Coordinates of N, CA and C in Angstrom, one line a residue:
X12 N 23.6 82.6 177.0 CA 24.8 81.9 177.4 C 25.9 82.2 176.4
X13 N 27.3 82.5 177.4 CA 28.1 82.7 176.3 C 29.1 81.8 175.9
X14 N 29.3 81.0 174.8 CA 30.0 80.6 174.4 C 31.3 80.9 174.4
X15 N 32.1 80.4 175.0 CA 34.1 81.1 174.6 C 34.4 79.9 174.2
X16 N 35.2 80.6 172.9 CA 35.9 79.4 172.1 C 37.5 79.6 171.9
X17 N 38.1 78.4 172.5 CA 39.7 78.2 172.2 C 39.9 78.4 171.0
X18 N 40.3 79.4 171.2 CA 41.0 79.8 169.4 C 42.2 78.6 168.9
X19 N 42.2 77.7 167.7 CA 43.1 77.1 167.7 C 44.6 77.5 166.9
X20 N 45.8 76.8 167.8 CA 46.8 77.6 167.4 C 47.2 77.4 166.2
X21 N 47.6 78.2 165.5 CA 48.4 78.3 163.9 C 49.3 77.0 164.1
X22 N 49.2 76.1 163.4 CA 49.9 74.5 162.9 C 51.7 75.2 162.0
X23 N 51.9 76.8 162.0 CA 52.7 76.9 161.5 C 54.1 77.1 163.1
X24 N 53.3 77.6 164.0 CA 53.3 78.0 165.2 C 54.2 77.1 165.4
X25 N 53.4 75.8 165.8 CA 53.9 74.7 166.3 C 54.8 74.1 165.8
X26 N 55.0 74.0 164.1 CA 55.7 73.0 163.9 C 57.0 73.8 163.7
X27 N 57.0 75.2 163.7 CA 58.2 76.3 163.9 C 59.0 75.7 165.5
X28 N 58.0 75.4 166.5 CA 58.6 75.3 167.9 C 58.8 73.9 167.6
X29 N 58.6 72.8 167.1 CA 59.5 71.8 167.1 C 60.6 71.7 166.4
X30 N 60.6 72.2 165.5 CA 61.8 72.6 164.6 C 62.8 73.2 165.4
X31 N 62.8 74.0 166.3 CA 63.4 75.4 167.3 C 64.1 74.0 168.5
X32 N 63.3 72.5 168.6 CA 64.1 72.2 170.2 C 64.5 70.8 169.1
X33 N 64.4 70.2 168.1 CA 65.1 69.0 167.8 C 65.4 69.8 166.0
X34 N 67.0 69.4 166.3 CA 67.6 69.7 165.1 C 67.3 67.7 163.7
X35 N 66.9 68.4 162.6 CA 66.9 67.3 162.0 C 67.9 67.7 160.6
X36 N 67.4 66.7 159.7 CA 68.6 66.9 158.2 C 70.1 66.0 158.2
X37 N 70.9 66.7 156.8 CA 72.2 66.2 157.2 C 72.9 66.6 158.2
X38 N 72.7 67.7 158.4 CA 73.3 68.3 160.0 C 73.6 67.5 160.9
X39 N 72.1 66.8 161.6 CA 72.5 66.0 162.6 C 73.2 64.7 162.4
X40 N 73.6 64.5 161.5 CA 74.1 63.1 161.1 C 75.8 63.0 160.9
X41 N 76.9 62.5 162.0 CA 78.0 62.3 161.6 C 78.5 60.8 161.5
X42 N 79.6 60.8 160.5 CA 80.1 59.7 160.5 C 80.7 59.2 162.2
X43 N 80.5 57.7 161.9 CA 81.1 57.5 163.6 C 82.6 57.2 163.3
X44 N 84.0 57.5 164.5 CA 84.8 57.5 164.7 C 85.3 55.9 165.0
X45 N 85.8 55.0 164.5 CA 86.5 53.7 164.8 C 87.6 54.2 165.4
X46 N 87.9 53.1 166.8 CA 88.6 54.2 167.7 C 90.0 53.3 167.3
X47 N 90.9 53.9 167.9 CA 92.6 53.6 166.9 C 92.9 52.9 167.3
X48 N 93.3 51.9 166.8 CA 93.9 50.0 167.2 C 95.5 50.2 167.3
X49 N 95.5 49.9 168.1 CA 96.9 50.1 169.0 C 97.8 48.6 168.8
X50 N 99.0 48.5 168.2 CA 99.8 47.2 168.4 C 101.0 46.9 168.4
X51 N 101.2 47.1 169.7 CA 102.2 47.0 170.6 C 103.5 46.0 170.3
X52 N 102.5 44.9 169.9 CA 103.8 43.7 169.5 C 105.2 44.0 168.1
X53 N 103.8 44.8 166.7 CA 104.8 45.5 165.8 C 105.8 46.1 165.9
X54 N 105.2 47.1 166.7 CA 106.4 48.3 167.7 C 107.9 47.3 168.2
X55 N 107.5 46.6 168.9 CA 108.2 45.9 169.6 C 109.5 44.9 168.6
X56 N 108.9 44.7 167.7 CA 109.9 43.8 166.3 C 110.5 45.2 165.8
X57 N 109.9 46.6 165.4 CA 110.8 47.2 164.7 C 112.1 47.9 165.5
X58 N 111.6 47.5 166.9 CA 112.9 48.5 167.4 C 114.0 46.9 167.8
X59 N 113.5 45.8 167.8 CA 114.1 44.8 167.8 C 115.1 44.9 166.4
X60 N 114.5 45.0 165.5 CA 114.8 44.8 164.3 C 116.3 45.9 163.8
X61 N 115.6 47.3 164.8 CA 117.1 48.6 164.9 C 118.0 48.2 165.4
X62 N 117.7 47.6 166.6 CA 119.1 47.2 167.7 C 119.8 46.0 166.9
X63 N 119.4 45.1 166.5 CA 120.1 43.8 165.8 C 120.8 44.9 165.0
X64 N 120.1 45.1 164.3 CA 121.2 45.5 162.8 C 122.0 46.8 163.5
X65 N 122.1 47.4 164.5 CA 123.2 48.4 164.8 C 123.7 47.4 165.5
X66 N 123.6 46.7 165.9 CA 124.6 45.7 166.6 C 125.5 45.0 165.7
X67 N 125.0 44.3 164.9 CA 125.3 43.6 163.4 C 126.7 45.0 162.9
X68 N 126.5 45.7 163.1 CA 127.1 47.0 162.2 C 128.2 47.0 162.9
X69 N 128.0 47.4 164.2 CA 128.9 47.7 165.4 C 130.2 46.2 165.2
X70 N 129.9 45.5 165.5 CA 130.6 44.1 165.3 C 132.0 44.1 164.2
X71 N 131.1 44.0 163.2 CA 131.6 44.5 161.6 C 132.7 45.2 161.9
X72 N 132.1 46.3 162.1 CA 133.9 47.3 162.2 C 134.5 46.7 163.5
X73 N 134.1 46.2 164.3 CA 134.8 46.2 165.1 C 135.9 44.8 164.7
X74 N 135.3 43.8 164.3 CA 135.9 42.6 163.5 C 136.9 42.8 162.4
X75 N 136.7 44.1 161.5 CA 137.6 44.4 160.7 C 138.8 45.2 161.2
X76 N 138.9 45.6 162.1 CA 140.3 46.0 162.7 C 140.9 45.2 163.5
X77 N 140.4 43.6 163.7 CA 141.4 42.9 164.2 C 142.3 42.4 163.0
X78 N 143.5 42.5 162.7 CA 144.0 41.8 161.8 C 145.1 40.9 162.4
X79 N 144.8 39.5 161.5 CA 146.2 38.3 161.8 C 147.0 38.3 160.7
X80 N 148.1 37.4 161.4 CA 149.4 37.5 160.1 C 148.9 35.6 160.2
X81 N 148.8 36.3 158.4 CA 149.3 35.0 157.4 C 150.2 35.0 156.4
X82 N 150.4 33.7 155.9 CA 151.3 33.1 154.7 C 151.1 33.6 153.4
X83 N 151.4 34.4 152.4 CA 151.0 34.5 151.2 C 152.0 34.0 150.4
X84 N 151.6 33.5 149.4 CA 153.1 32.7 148.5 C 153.5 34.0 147.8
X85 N 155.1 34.0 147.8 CA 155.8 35.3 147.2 C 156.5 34.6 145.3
X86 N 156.2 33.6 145.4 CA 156.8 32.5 144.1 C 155.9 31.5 143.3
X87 N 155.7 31.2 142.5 CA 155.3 30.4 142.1 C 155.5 29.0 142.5
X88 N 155.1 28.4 143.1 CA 155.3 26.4 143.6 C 154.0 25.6 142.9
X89 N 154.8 24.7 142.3 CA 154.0 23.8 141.3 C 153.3 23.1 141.8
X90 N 152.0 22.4 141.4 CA 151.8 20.6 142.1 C 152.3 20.2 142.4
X91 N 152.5 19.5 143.7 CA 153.4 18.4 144.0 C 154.9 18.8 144.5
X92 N 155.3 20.5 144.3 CA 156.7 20.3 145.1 C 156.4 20.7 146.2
X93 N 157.8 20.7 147.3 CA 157.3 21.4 148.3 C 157.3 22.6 148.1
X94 N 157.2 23.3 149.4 CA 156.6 24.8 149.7 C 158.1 25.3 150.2
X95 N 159.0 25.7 149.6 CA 159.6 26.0 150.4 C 159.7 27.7 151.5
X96 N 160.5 28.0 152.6 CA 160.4 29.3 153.2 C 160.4 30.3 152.1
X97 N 161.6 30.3 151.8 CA 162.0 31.5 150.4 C 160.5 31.6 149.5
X98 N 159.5 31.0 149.6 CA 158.5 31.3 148.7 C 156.9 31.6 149.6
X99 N 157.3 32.2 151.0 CA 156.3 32.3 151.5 C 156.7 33.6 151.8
X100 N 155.4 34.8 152.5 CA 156.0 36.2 153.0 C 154.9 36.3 153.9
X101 N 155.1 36.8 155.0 CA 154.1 37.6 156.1 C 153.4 39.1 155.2
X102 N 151.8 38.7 156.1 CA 151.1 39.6 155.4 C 149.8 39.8 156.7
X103 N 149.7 40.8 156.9 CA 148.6 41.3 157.5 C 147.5 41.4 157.3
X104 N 147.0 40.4 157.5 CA 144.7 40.5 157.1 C 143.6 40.8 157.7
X105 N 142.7 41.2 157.8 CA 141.9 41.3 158.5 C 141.2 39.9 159.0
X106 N 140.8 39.2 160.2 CA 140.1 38.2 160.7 C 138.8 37.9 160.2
X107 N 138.7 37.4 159.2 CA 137.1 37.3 158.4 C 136.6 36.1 158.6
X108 N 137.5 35.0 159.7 CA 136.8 33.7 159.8 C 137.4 32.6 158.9
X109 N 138.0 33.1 157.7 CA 138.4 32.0 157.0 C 139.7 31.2 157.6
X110 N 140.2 30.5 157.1 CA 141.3 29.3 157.8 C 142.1 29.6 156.8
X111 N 143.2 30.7 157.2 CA 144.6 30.9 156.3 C 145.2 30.3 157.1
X112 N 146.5 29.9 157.3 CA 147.4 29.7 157.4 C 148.6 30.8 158.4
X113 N 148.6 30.4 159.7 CA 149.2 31.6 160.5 C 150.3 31.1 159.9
X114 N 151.5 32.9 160.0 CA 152.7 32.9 159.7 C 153.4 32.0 160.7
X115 N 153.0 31.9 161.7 CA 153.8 31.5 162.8 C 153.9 29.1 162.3
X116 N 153.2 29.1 161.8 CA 153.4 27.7 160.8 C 154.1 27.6 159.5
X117 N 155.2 28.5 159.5 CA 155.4 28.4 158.0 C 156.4 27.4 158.0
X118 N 157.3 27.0 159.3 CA 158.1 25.8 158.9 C 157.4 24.6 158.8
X119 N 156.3 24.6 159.7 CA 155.7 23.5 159.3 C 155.3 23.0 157.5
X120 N 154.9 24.4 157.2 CA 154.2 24.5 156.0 C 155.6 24.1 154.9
X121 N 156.6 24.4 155.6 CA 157.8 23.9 154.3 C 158.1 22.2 154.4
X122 N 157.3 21.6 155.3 CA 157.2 20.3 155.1 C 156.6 19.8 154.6
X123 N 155.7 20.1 153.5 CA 154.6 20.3 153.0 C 154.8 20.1 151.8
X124 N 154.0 20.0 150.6 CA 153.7 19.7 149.4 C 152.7 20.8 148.9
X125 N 152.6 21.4 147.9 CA 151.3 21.8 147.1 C 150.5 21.1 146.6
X126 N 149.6 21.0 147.0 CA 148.1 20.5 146.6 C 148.0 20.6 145.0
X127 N 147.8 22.1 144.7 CA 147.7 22.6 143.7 C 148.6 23.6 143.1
X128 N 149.1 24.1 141.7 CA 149.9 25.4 141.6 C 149.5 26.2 142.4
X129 N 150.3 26.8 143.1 CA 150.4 28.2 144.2 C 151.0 28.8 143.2
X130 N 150.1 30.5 142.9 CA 150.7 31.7 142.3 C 150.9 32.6 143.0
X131 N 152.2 33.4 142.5 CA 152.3 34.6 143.9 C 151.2 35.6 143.9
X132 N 151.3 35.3 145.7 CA 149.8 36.5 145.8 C 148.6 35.4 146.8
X133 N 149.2 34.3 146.5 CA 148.1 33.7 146.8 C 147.9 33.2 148.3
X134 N 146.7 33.5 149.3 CA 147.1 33.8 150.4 C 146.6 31.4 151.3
X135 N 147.4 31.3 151.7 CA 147.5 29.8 151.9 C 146.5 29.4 152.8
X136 N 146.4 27.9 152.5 CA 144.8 27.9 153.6 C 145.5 26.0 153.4
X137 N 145.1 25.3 154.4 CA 145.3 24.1 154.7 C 144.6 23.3 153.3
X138 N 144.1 23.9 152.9 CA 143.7 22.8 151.9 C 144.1 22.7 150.7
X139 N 145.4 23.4 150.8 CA 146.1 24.1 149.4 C 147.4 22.8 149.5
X140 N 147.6 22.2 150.8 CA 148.4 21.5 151.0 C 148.3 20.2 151.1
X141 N 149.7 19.6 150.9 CA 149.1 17.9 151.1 C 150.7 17.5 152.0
X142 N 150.6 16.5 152.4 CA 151.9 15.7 153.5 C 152.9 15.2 153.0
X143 N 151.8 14.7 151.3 CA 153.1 13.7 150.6 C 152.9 14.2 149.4
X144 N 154.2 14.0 148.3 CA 153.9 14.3 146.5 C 154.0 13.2 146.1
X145 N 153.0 12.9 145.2 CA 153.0 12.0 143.9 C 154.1 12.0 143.1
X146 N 153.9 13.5 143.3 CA 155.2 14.0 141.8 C 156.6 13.1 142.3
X147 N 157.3 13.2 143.6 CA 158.2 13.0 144.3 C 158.5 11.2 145.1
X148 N 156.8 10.8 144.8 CA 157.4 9.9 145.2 C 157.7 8.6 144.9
X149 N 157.4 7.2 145.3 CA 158.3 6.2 144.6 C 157.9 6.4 143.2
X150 N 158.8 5.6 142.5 CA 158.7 5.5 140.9 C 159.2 6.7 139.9
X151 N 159.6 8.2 140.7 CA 159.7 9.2 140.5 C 161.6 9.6 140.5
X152 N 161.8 10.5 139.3 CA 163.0 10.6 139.6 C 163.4 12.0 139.1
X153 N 164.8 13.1 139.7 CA 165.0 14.2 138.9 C 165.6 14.1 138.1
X154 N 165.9 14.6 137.2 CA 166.9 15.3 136.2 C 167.3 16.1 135.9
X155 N 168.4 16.6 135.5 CA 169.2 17.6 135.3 C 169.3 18.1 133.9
X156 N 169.0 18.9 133.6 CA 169.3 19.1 132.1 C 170.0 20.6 131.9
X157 N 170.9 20.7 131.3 CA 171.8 21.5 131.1 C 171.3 21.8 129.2
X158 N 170.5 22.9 128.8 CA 170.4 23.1 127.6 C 170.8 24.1 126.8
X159 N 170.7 23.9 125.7 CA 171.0 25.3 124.7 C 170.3 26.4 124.4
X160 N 170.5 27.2 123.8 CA 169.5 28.1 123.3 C 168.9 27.9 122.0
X161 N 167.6 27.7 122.4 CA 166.5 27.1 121.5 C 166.1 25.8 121.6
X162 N 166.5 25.5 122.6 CA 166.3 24.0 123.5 C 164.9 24.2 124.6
X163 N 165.0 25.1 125.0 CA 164.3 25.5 126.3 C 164.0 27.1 126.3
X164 N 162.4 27.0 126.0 CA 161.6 28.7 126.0 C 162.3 29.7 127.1
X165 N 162.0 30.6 127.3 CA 162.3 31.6 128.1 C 161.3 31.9 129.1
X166 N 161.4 32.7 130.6 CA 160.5 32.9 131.2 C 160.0 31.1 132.2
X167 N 160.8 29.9 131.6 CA 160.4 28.7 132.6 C 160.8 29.2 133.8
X168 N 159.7 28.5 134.6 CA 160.3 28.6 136.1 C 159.8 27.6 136.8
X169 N 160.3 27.5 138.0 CA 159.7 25.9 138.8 C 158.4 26.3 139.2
X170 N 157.9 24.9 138.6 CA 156.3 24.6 138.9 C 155.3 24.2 137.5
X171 N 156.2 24.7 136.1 CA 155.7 24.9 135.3 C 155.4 23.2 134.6
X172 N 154.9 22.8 133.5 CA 154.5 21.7 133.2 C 155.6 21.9 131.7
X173 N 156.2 20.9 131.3 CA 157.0 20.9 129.8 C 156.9 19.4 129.7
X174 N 156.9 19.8 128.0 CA 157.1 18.4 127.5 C 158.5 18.0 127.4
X175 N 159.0 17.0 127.8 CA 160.2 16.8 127.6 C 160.7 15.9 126.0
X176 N 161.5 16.2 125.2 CA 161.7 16.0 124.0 C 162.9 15.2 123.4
X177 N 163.1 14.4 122.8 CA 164.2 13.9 121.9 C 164.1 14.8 120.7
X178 N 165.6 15.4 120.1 CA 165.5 15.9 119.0 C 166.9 15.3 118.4
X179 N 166.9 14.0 117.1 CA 167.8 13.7 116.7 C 168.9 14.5 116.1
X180 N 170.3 14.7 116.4 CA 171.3 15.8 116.1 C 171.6 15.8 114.6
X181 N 171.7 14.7 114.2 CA 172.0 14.3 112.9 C 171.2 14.3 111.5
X182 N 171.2 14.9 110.4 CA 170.3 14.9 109.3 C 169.7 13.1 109.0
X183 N 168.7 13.0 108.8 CA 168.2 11.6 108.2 C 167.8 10.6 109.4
X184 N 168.1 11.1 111.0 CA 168.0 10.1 112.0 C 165.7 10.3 111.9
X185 N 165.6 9.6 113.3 CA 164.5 9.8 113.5 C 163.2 10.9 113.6
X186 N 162.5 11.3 113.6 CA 161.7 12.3 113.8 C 161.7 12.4 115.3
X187 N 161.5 14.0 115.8 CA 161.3 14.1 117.2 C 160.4 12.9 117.9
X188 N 160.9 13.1 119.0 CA 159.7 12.0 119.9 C 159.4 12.3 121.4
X189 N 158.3 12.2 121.7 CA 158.3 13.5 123.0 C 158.4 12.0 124.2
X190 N 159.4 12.2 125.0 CA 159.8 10.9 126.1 C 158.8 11.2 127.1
X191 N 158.7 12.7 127.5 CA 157.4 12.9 128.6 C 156.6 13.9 128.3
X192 N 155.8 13.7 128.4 CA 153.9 14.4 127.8 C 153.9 15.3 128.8
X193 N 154.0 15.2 130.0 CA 154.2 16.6 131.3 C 154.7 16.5 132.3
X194 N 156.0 17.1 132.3 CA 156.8 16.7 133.1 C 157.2 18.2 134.2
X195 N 156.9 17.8 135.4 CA 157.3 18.9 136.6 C 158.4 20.0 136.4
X196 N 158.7 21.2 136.6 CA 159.6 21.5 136.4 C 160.3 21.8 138.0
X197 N 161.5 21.0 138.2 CA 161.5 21.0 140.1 C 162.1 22.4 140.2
X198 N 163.1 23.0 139.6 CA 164.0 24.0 139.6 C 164.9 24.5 138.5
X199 N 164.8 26.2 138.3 CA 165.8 26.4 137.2 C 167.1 27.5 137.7
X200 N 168.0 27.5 137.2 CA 169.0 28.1 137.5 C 168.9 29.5 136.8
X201 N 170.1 29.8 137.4 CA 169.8 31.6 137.7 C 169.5 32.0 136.1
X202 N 168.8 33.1 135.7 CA 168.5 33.3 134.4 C 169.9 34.3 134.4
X203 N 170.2 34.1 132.8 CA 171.6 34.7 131.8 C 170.9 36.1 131.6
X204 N 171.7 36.9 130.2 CA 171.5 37.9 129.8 C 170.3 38.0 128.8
X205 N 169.9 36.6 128.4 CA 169.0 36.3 127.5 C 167.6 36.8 128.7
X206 N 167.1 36.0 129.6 CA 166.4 36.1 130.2 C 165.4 34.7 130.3
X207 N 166.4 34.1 130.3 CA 166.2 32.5 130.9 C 167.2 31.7 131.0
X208 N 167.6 30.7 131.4 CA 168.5 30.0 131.7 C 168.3 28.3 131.2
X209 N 169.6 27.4 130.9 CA 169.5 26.4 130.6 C 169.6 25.2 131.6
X210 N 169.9 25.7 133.0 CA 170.4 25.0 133.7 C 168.5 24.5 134.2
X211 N 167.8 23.4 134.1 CA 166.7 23.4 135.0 C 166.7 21.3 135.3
X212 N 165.9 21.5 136.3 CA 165.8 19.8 136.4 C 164.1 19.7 136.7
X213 N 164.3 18.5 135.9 CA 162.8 18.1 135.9 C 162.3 16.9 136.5
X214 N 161.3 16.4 136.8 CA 160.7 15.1 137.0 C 160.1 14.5 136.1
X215 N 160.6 13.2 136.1 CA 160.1 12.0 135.0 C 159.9 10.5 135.8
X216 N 159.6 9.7 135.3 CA 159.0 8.7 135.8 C 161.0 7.8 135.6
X217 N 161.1 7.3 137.0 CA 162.2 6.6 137.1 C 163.3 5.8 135.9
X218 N 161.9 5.1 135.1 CA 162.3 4.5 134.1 C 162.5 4.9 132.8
X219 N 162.4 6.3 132.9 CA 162.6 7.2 131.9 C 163.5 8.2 131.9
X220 N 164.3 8.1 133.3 CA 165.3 8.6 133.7 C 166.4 8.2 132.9
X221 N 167.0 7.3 132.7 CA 168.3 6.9 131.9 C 168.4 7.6 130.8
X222 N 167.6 7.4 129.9 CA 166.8 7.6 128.6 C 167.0 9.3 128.3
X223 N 166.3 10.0 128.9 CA 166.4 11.5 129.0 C 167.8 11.8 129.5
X224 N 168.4 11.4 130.2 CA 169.9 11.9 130.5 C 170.9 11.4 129.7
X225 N 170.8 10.3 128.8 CA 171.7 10.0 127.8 C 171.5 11.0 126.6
X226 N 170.1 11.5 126.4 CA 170.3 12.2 125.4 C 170.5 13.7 125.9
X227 N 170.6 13.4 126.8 CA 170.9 15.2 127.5 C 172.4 15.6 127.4
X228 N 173.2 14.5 127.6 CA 174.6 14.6 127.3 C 175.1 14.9 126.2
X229 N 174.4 14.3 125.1 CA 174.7 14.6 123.6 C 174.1 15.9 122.9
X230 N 173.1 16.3 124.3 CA 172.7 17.6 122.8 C 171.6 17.3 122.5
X231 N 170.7 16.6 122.7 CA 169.4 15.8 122.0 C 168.1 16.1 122.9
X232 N 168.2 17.0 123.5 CA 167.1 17.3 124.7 C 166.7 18.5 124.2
X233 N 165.2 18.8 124.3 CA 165.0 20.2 123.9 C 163.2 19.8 125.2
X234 N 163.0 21.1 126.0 CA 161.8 21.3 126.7 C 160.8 22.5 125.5
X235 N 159.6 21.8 125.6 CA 158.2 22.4 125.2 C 157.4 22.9 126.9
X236 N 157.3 24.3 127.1 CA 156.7 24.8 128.1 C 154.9 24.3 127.9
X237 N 154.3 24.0 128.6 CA 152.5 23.9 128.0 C 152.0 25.1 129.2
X238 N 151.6 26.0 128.5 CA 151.0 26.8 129.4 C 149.4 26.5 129.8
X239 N 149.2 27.0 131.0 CA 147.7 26.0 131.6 C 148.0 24.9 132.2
X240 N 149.0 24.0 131.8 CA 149.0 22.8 132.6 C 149.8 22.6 134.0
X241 N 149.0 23.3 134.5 CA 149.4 23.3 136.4 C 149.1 22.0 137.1

């Protein structure tokens, strides 16, 4: 009897043909892909965020080429006097919202009072103004002073603050004595060749009115300008 024997296959055989139909190692191994997160709302605020501000922009210029006419003071006006026309000038601005003062009120505005010293340049706004003066009213009086040179600085002009002064004419009389500590200056007359003038009137308190004009007659009056004191 014959024996037939299955030859068995080479183990190299085999493990060659599985190697040949399934890939193994780092080969077959990839990172996985996280798929792209999409967000729609972001998107949506940054083009929000372009259009505002080109709108914002657009505005802007377009707001700066509207210009109104306002008031700018062309003179100096003190505390407390009025405003008059001769000290206001038309001026062309651009519309930025703020509350000047249209030109088209300037008579109103000479019915008016300064709030505060107005310097030229300075462009007017309702709150610079008041209805009534302190300086002007009851208890309040002008004066006239007609001075010399070396009586009264140079460069005064109305609005300014001066001390008003007694200066005894005579050797041996009293030492100076100042009658008002700050007194308005309402108006001065045309400046000379010097470059100030003696002709100016001031405000003093009613009852100090006699007083200052008697010594104004004689020669006994001399103004101290205070600079700062607006």
């Amino acid at each position: 009897m014959r024996i037939s024997e299955t030859p068995a296959r080479d183990s190299r055989t085999t493990v060659a043909a599985g190697a040949q139909g399934t890939l193994s190692g780092p080969a077959s191994r990839k990172l996985p892909v996280p798929p792209r997160e999409r967000r729609p709302a972001l998107a949506a605020v940054a083009v929000l965020l372009i259009l505002g501000g080109a709108l914002a922009t657009t505005l802007l210029v377009m707001r700066s080429g509207d210009r109104v006419s306002a008031i700018r003071i062309s003179q100096q006006v003190g505390a407390g006097q009025a405003i008059p026309v001769t000290a206001m000038e038309e001026v062309q601005i651009a519309n930025t919202g703020i509350g000047y003062v249209a030109w088209v009120h300037r008579q109103q505005v000479a019915k008016t009072f300064a709030k505060v010293t107005l310097l030229p340049g300075t462009l007017l706004t309702e709150q610079m103004v008041v209805t009534a003066s302190q300086e002007l009213g009851p208890g309040k009086a002008r004066v006239g002073l007609s001075l010399k040179s070396g009586q009264i600085p140079s460069g005064i002009k109305a609005g300014d603050r001066v001390q008003v002064i007694h200066v005894p004419g005579r050797a041996g009389d009293a030492e100076p004595e100042v009658l008002a500590q700050s007194a308005l200056v309402d108006s001065v007359g045309a400046a000379g060749r010097s470059g100030s003038s003696g002709q100016i009137t001031v405000i003093v308190n009613s009852e100090l009115s006699p007083t200052v004009a008697g010594y104004a007659t004689i020669g006994e009056i001399a103004v101290a300008e205070l600079p700062g004191a607006h």
